[in-house]
Amino acid sequence: MTTTLSDWQLDVAGVLIGHGTDVLIGDIEGIGTPDKHTGDRAIPGEDGSYPGRDTLAPRAIRITAGIRTPGNPAAGFDRLAQLEEAADTQVRLTPGATDVLRVQRPGQPTRRQYGRLISVRAITLADAAHGWIPVEITFAGFDPAWYADTTSGLTLSLDTSAQRGGGFTAPLRAPITTGTPGTAARPGWVANSGNRSAWPSLRITGPVVNPRVWVDGQPDALLEFTVALGAGETLDVETRPGLRNIVRNGQGTYAGALARTSRLDLFRLPPGRSEIRWSAQDATGTSRLAVTWRDAHSAL
């Protein structure tokens, strides 16, 4: 169960610290623009350089804090042990598993960062007998974006008439009517209220053959699969950086089902409103596409 945070509180891999707790935060490094991987290259034989493509590095977040338990040094050591245990879970041994750092600013919605709790270090134990242990907490993010703490999602039945690009089917008969984009006629509308593209997770539930999923108006956001799913079978698609994978029925990777022309790193939901659509072969009409995402932000 996710803990509701109060202003000035942080949830570090499930451990609550900050205002109103016995772990007081002194400073946080890594809040702001992440470092950049620059693609600039020197011009041979000349001054200056060619401007290349700059990409953002993952966030490295360092929290300086102090455990304060006046008159109760045993409680201070217990709190330190709790933080150390959070950094020594099965997450570090499981490829693809992540810790979560959640932050609550005053008057703002809670946002989160995915990564690994790298270390918890007691800076000194000189005042531990008096109930004061300064600590340094290091969290390595996998992604420069901050995400909404709550997920958004929708589930779509198969639109057997969906064809990428739309249009009419011959023969045409009068009268011809056209609809306006609305939630009733176009159930695939999604909204990313952040200012960065969001990475959705997809689950296709069979029976279905050779599904195609795309974001309308985004030519590169197209995923085509060569796969036949029986009734109740699932295909899970993760598009987040560092975690991209395709899994069938929750077991192992099934990346071979993705067409060579499809790229998970280009399947994104742009800021604002967009539309998810899909097509496939399903004689029963019972297959489903579930899409979940978190709004993505460049700043906390």
Tab-separated table of C-alpha atoms in Angstrom:
chain	number	residue	atom	x	y	z
A	1	MET	CA	0.000	0.000	0.000
A	2	THR	CA	1.372	3.417	-0.998
A	3	THR	CA	1.825	5.870	1.876
A	4	THR	CA	0.210	9.298	1.509
A	5	LEU	CA	2.921	11.929	1.893
A	6	SER	CA	2.652	15.244	3.699
A	7	ASP	CA	4.482	18.395	2.615
A	8	TRP	CA	8.299	18.135	2.777
A	9	GLN	CA	8.230	14.362	3.101
A	10	LEU	CA	10.024	11.723	1.004
A	11	ASP	CA	9.389	8.024	0.567
A	12	VAL	CA	12.732	6.336	-0.152
A	13	ALA	CA	12.159	2.739	-1.268
A	14	GLY	CA	9.279	2.443	1.180
A	15	VAL	CA	10.900	4.308	4.121
A	16	LEU	CA	9.259	7.597	5.123
A	17	ILE	CA	11.610	10.469	5.986
A	18	GLY	CA	11.386	14.245	6.263
A	19	HIS	CA	9.019	16.617	8.038
A	20	GLY	CA	7.152	15.045	10.947
A	21	THR	CA	9.458	12.011	11.154
A	22	ASP	CA	12.613	11.332	13.136
A	23	VAL	CA	14.768	11.610	10.004
A	24	LEU	CA	15.327	15.308	9.279
A	25	ILE	CA	16.420	16.306	5.770
A	26	GLY	CA	19.242	18.805	5.542
A	27	ASP	CA	19.840	18.993	1.791
A	28	ILE	CA	19.019	17.214	-1.476
A	29	GLU	CA	21.432	17.207	-4.416
A	30	GLY	CA	20.302	16.242	-7.899
A	31	ILE	CA	17.094	18.286	-8.039
A	32	GLY	CA	17.296	20.395	-11.191
A	33	THR	CA	18.541	19.812	-14.720
A	34	PRO	CA	20.324	16.452	-14.990
A	35	ASP	CA	23.798	16.183	-16.452
A	36	LYS	CA	23.992	15.906	-20.233
A	37	HIS	CA	25.691	13.473	-22.569
A	38	THR	CA	26.916	15.896	-25.224
A	39	GLY	CA	27.418	14.861	-28.817
A	40	ASP	CA	29.570	17.858	-29.787
A	41	ARG	CA	32.666	17.024	-31.809
A	42	ALA	CA	35.807	19.070	-32.452
A	43	ILE	CA	36.237	20.477	-35.973
A	44	PRO	CA	39.517	19.068	-37.334
A	45	GLY	CA	42.081	21.804	-37.821
A	46	GLU	CA	39.745	24.598	-36.723
A	47	ASP	CA	38.531	26.324	-33.607
A	48	GLY	CA	35.142	25.301	-32.279
A	49	SER	CA	33.075	22.161	-32.612
A	50	TYR	CA	30.168	20.598	-34.452
A	51	PRO	CA	26.969	20.758	-32.361
A	52	GLY	CA	25.755	17.221	-31.844
A	53	ARG	CA	22.746	15.621	-30.175
A	54	ASP	CA	22.682	16.125	-26.397
A	55	THR	CA	20.861	13.617	-24.227
A	56	LEU	CA	20.025	13.847	-20.530
A	57	ALA	CA	21.805	11.563	-18.091
A	58	PRO	CA	19.912	9.721	-15.333
A	59	ARG	CA	19.493	11.616	-12.088
A	60	ALA	CA	21.897	11.021	-9.227
A	61	ILE	CA	20.122	12.110	-6.048
A	62	ARG	CA	21.996	12.477	-2.766
A	63	ILE	CA	20.079	13.217	0.439
A	64	THR	CA	21.871	14.540	3.508
A	65	ALA	CA	19.797	13.894	6.626
A	66	GLY	CA	20.018	13.247	10.324
A	67	ILE	CA	18.301	10.653	12.506
A	68	ARG	CA	17.128	12.420	15.662
A	69	THR	CA	15.921	10.349	18.630
A	70	PRO	CA	16.820	12.424	21.715
A	71	GLY	CA	17.456	10.266	24.780
A	72	ASN	CA	16.839	7.066	22.845
A	73	PRO	CA	19.980	5.979	20.948
A	74	ALA	CA	18.571	2.470	20.417
A	75	ALA	CA	15.697	3.931	18.375
A	76	GLY	CA	18.236	5.859	16.301
A	77	PHE	CA	20.144	2.689	15.451
A	78	ASP	CA	16.883	0.916	14.634
A	79	ARG	CA	15.987	3.708	12.210
A	80	LEU	CA	19.421	3.495	10.601
A	81	ALA	CA	18.974	-0.268	10.230
A	82	GLN	CA	15.589	0.297	8.564
A	83	LEU	CA	17.197	2.540	5.936
A	84	GLU	CA	20.078	0.104	5.400
A	85	GLU	CA	17.661	-2.791	4.936
A	86	ALA	CA	15.771	-0.800	2.294
A	87	ALA	CA	19.022	-0.666	0.290
A	88	ASP	CA	19.614	-4.411	0.716
A	89	THR	CA	16.487	-6.023	-0.727
A	90	GLN	CA	15.904	-8.432	-3.588
A	91	VAL	CA	15.613	-5.428	-5.902
A	92	ARG	CA	19.396	-5.186	-6.230
A	93	LEU	CA	19.571	-8.847	-7.286
A	94	THR	CA	16.717	-8.736	-9.800
A	95	PRO	CA	17.398	-7.434	-13.319
A	96	GLY	CA	14.729	-4.938	-14.318
A	97	ALA	CA	13.472	-4.371	-10.761
A	98	THR	CA	13.466	-0.803	-9.445
A	99	ASP	CA	13.149	1.141	-6.235
A	100	VAL	CA	10.941	4.222	-6.093
A	101	LEU	CA	11.701	7.661	-4.681
A	102	ARG	CA	8.571	9.728	-3.986
A	103	VAL	CA	8.668	13.429	-3.153
A	104	GLN	CA	5.964	15.758	-1.837
A	105	ARG	CA	6.451	19.495	-2.312
A	106	PRO	CA	4.141	22.009	-0.584
A	107	GLY	CA	0.950	22.506	-2.531
A	108	GLN	CA	2.041	20.209	-5.383
A	109	PRO	CA	1.050	16.670	-6.326
A	110	THR	CA	3.408	13.877	-5.284
A	111	ARG	CA	5.887	12.843	-7.968
A	112	ARG	CA	8.164	9.855	-8.245
A	113	GLN	CA	11.471	8.719	-9.697
A	114	TYR	CA	12.455	5.154	-10.614
A	115	GLY	CA	15.926	3.808	-9.867
A	116	ARG	CA	17.937	2.031	-7.203
A	117	LEU	CA	18.651	2.947	-3.588
A	118	ILE	CA	22.418	2.629	-3.866
A	119	SER	CA	23.631	3.296	-0.342
A	120	VAL	CA	22.836	4.521	3.146
A	121	ARG	CA	25.906	5.729	5.033
A	122	ALA	CA	26.235	6.910	8.607
A	123	ILE	CA	28.552	9.916	8.326
A	124	THR	CA	29.614	9.725	11.971
A	125	LEU	CA	28.499	8.035	15.187
A	126	ALA	CA	30.096	10.641	17.441
A	127	ASP	CA	26.730	11.813	18.785
A	128	ALA	CA	24.821	8.546	18.503
A	129	ALA	CA	24.692	8.238	22.293
A	130	HIS	CA	22.681	11.472	22.362
A	131	GLY	CA	20.256	10.277	19.685
A	132	TRP	CA	21.757	12.015	16.645
A	133	ILE	CA	23.139	10.125	13.610
A	134	PRO	CA	23.883	12.084	10.420
A	135	VAL	CA	23.387	9.974	7.285
A	136	GLU	CA	23.858	10.235	3.543
A	137	ILE	CA	21.366	8.489	1.241
A	138	THR	CA	22.224	7.930	-2.436
A	139	PHE	CA	19.528	7.139	-5.006
A	140	ALA	CA	20.466	6.501	-8.656
A	141	GLY	CA	17.625	7.183	-11.078
A	142	PHE	CA	17.271	5.394	-14.403
A	143	ASP	CA	15.390	8.183	-16.160
A	144	PRO	CA	15.689	12.001	-16.027
A	145	ALA	CA	11.895	12.427	-15.913
A	146	TRP	CA	9.693	12.776	-12.841
A	147	TYR	CA	6.421	10.878	-12.998
A	148	ALA	CA	2.958	11.314	-11.549
A	149	ASP	CA	2.435	9.256	-8.416
A	150	THR	CA	-0.850	7.882	-9.725
A	151	THR	CA	-1.363	5.933	-12.933
A	152	SER	CA	-3.822	6.697	-15.700
A	153	GLY	CA	-5.239	4.024	-17.941
A	154	LEU	CA	-7.907	2.748	-20.279
A	155	THR	CA	-9.029	-0.574	-21.727
A	156	LEU	CA	-10.078	-0.885	-25.361
A	157	SER	CA	-12.040	-3.598	-27.094
A	158	LEU	CA	-10.979	-4.428	-30.632
A	159	ASP	CA	-12.076	-1.908	-33.240
A	160	THR	CA	-12.302	-4.216	-36.243
A	161	SER	CA	-12.848	-1.241	-38.541
A	162	ALA	CA	-9.701	0.562	-37.372
A	163	GLN	CA	-7.225	1.187	-40.168
A	164	ARG	CA	-4.228	3.414	-39.697
A	165	GLY	CA	-5.005	6.711	-41.353
A	166	GLY	CA	-8.805	6.309	-41.220
A	167	GLY	CA	-10.990	6.737	-44.319
A	168	PHE	CA	-14.148	5.180	-45.768
A	169	THR	CA	-14.953	1.658	-46.916
A	170	ALA	CA	-16.434	1.105	-50.360
A	171	PRO	CA	-19.112	0.864	-51.546
A	172	LEU	CA	-20.453	4.118	-50.122
A	173	ARG	CA	-24.178	4.629	-49.695
A	174	ALA	CA	-26.076	7.807	-48.940
A	175	PRO	CA	-26.587	9.323	-46.514
A	176	ILE	CA	-22.979	9.562	-45.313
A	177	THR	CA	-22.471	10.753	-41.742
A	178	THR	CA	-19.242	11.588	-39.962
A	179	GLY	CA	-18.671	11.752	-36.241
A	180	THR	CA	-16.764	14.250	-34.154
A	181	PRO	CA	-13.950	13.120	-31.860
A	182	GLY	CA	-15.570	12.374	-28.546
A	183	THR	CA	-15.188	9.910	-25.734
A	184	ALA	CA	-18.217	7.907	-26.860
A	185	ALA	CA	-17.235	7.500	-30.516
A	186	ARG	CA	-13.452	7.536	-29.931
A	187	PRO	CA	-12.721	5.655	-26.699
A	188	GLY	CA	-8.947	5.685	-27.191
A	189	TRP	CA	-8.323	9.282	-26.142
A	190	VAL	CA	-5.519	9.567	-23.586
A	191	ALA	CA	-4.171	12.635	-21.775
A	192	ASN	CA	-0.618	13.217	-20.591
A	193	SER	CA	-0.750	16.349	-18.446
A	194	GLY	CA	3.043	16.550	-18.111
A	195	ASN	CA	5.466	18.442	-20.334
A	196	ARG	CA	7.475	15.370	-21.428
A	197	SER	CA	6.461	12.357	-23.455
A	198	ALA	CA	5.167	9.514	-21.286
A	199	TRP	CA	6.090	5.853	-21.722
A	200	PRO	CA	2.994	3.609	-21.623
A	201	SER	CA	2.699	-0.028	-20.608
A	202	LEU	CA	0.499	-2.236	-22.787
A	203	ARG	CA	-1.281	-5.507	-22.109
A	204	ILE	CA	-2.965	-7.366	-24.957
A	205	THR	CA	-5.328	-10.132	-23.864
A	206	GLY	CA	-6.381	-12.826	-26.340
A	207	PRO	CA	-7.822	-14.460	-28.268
A	208	VAL	CA	-6.070	-12.349	-30.901
A	209	VAL	CA	-3.734	-12.752	-33.884
A	210	ASN	CA	-1.112	-10.266	-35.121
A	211	PRO	CA	-2.144	-7.141	-33.200
A	212	ARG	CA	-1.065	-3.640	-34.243
A	213	VAL	CA	-1.080	-0.703	-31.808
A	214	TRP	CA	-0.416	2.910	-32.708
A	215	VAL	CA	-0.733	6.501	-31.520
A	216	ASP	CA	-2.800	8.365	-34.075
A	217	GLY	CA	-0.893	11.170	-35.757
A	218	GLN	CA	2.497	9.853	-34.561
A	219	PRO	CA	3.997	8.004	-37.560
A	220	ASP	CA	6.813	6.399	-35.559
A	221	ALA	CA	4.576	5.261	-32.690
A	222	LEU	CA	3.516	1.966	-34.243
A	223	LEU	CA	3.983	-1.509	-32.790
A	224	GLU	CA	3.247	-4.593	-34.899
A	225	PHE	CA	3.392	-8.103	-33.462
A	226	THR	CA	3.559	-11.512	-35.081
A	227	VAL	CA	1.849	-13.563	-32.420
A	228	ALA	CA	-1.259	-15.668	-31.830
A	229	LEU	CA	-2.713	-15.481	-28.320
A	230	GLY	CA	-5.308	-17.927	-27.098
A	231	ALA	CA	-8.252	-16.964	-24.931
A	232	GLY	CA	-6.968	-15.450	-21.701
A	233	GLU	CA	-3.321	-15.351	-22.828
A	234	THR	CA	-1.503	-12.050	-22.434
A	235	LEU	CA	1.275	-10.073	-24.066
A	236	ASP	CA	2.794	-7.385	-21.812
A	237	VAL	CA	4.788	-4.583	-23.436
A	238	GLU	CA	6.944	-2.194	-21.394
A	239	THR	CA	8.300	0.911	-23.149
A	240	ARG	CA	10.066	2.728	-20.276
A	241	PRO	CA	13.790	3.436	-20.783
A	242	GLY	CA	15.976	0.770	-19.231
A	243	LEU	CA	12.994	-1.543	-18.697
A	244	ARG	CA	11.837	-2.175	-22.265
A	245	ASN	CA	10.633	-5.705	-22.700
A	246	ILE	CA	7.900	-7.928	-24.096
A	247	VAL	CA	6.606	-10.812	-21.978
A	248	ARG	CA	4.098	-13.510	-22.887
A	249	ASN	CA	1.922	-14.885	-20.092
A	250	GLY	CA	4.242	-13.328	-17.489
A	251	GLN	CA	7.158	-15.633	-18.313
A	252	GLY	CA	10.432	-14.719	-20.008
A	253	THR	CA	11.067	-12.358	-22.866
A	254	TYR	CA	9.115	-12.560	-26.093
A	255	ALA	CA	10.834	-9.760	-28.012
A	256	GLY	CA	10.868	-11.857	-31.196
A	257	ALA	CA	7.157	-11.181	-31.628
A	258	LEU	CA	7.854	-7.510	-32.413
A	259	ALA	CA	8.242	-6.603	-36.085
A	260	ARG	CA	11.706	-5.358	-37.075
A	261	THR	CA	10.210	-2.067	-38.249
A	262	SER	CA	8.670	-1.371	-34.820
A	263	ARG	CA	10.647	0.355	-32.076
A	264	LEU	CA	9.678	0.457	-28.413
A	265	ASP	CA	11.835	3.567	-27.881
A	266	LEU	CA	9.603	5.556	-30.245
A	267	PHE	CA	6.263	4.487	-28.771
A	268	ARG	CA	5.432	7.460	-26.568
A	269	LEU	CA	2.445	9.534	-25.514
A	270	PRO	CA	3.202	13.198	-26.291
A	271	PRO	CA	2.225	15.944	-23.850
A	272	GLY	CA	-1.443	16.808	-24.099
A	273	ARG	CA	-4.167	14.682	-25.644
A	274	SER	CA	-3.603	11.902	-28.162
A	275	GLU	CA	-5.392	8.780	-29.335
A	276	ILE	CA	-4.436	5.117	-28.972
A	277	ARG	CA	-5.826	2.749	-31.592
A	278	TRP	CA	-5.316	-0.907	-32.392
A	279	SER	CA	-6.319	-3.612	-34.853
A	280	ALA	CA	-5.947	-7.391	-35.021
A	281	GLN	CA	-7.718	-10.606	-35.995
A	282	ASP	CA	-10.294	-11.760	-33.450
A	283	ALA	CA	-13.451	-13.575	-34.473
A	284	THR	CA	-14.907	-13.476	-30.948
A	285	GLY	CA	-14.630	-9.750	-30.267
A	286	THR	CA	-13.463	-10.474	-26.714
A	287	SER	CA	-9.793	-9.444	-26.950
A	288	ARG	CA	-8.686	-6.347	-25.059
A	289	LEU	CA	-5.900	-3.784	-25.055
A	290	ALA	CA	-5.104	-2.200	-21.671
A	291	VAL	CA	-2.918	0.938	-21.652
A	292	THR	CA	-1.485	2.461	-18.480
A	293	TRP	CA	0.862	5.412	-18.082
A	294	ARG	CA	2.077	8.079	-15.688
A	295	ASP	CA	2.187	11.734	-16.689
A	296	ALA	CA	5.840	12.722	-17.221
A	297	HIS	CA	7.494	15.970	-16.120
A	298	SER	CA	10.935	17.481	-16.637
A	299	ALA	CA	10.955	19.054	-13.168
A	300	LEU	CA	9.858	18.092	-9.691
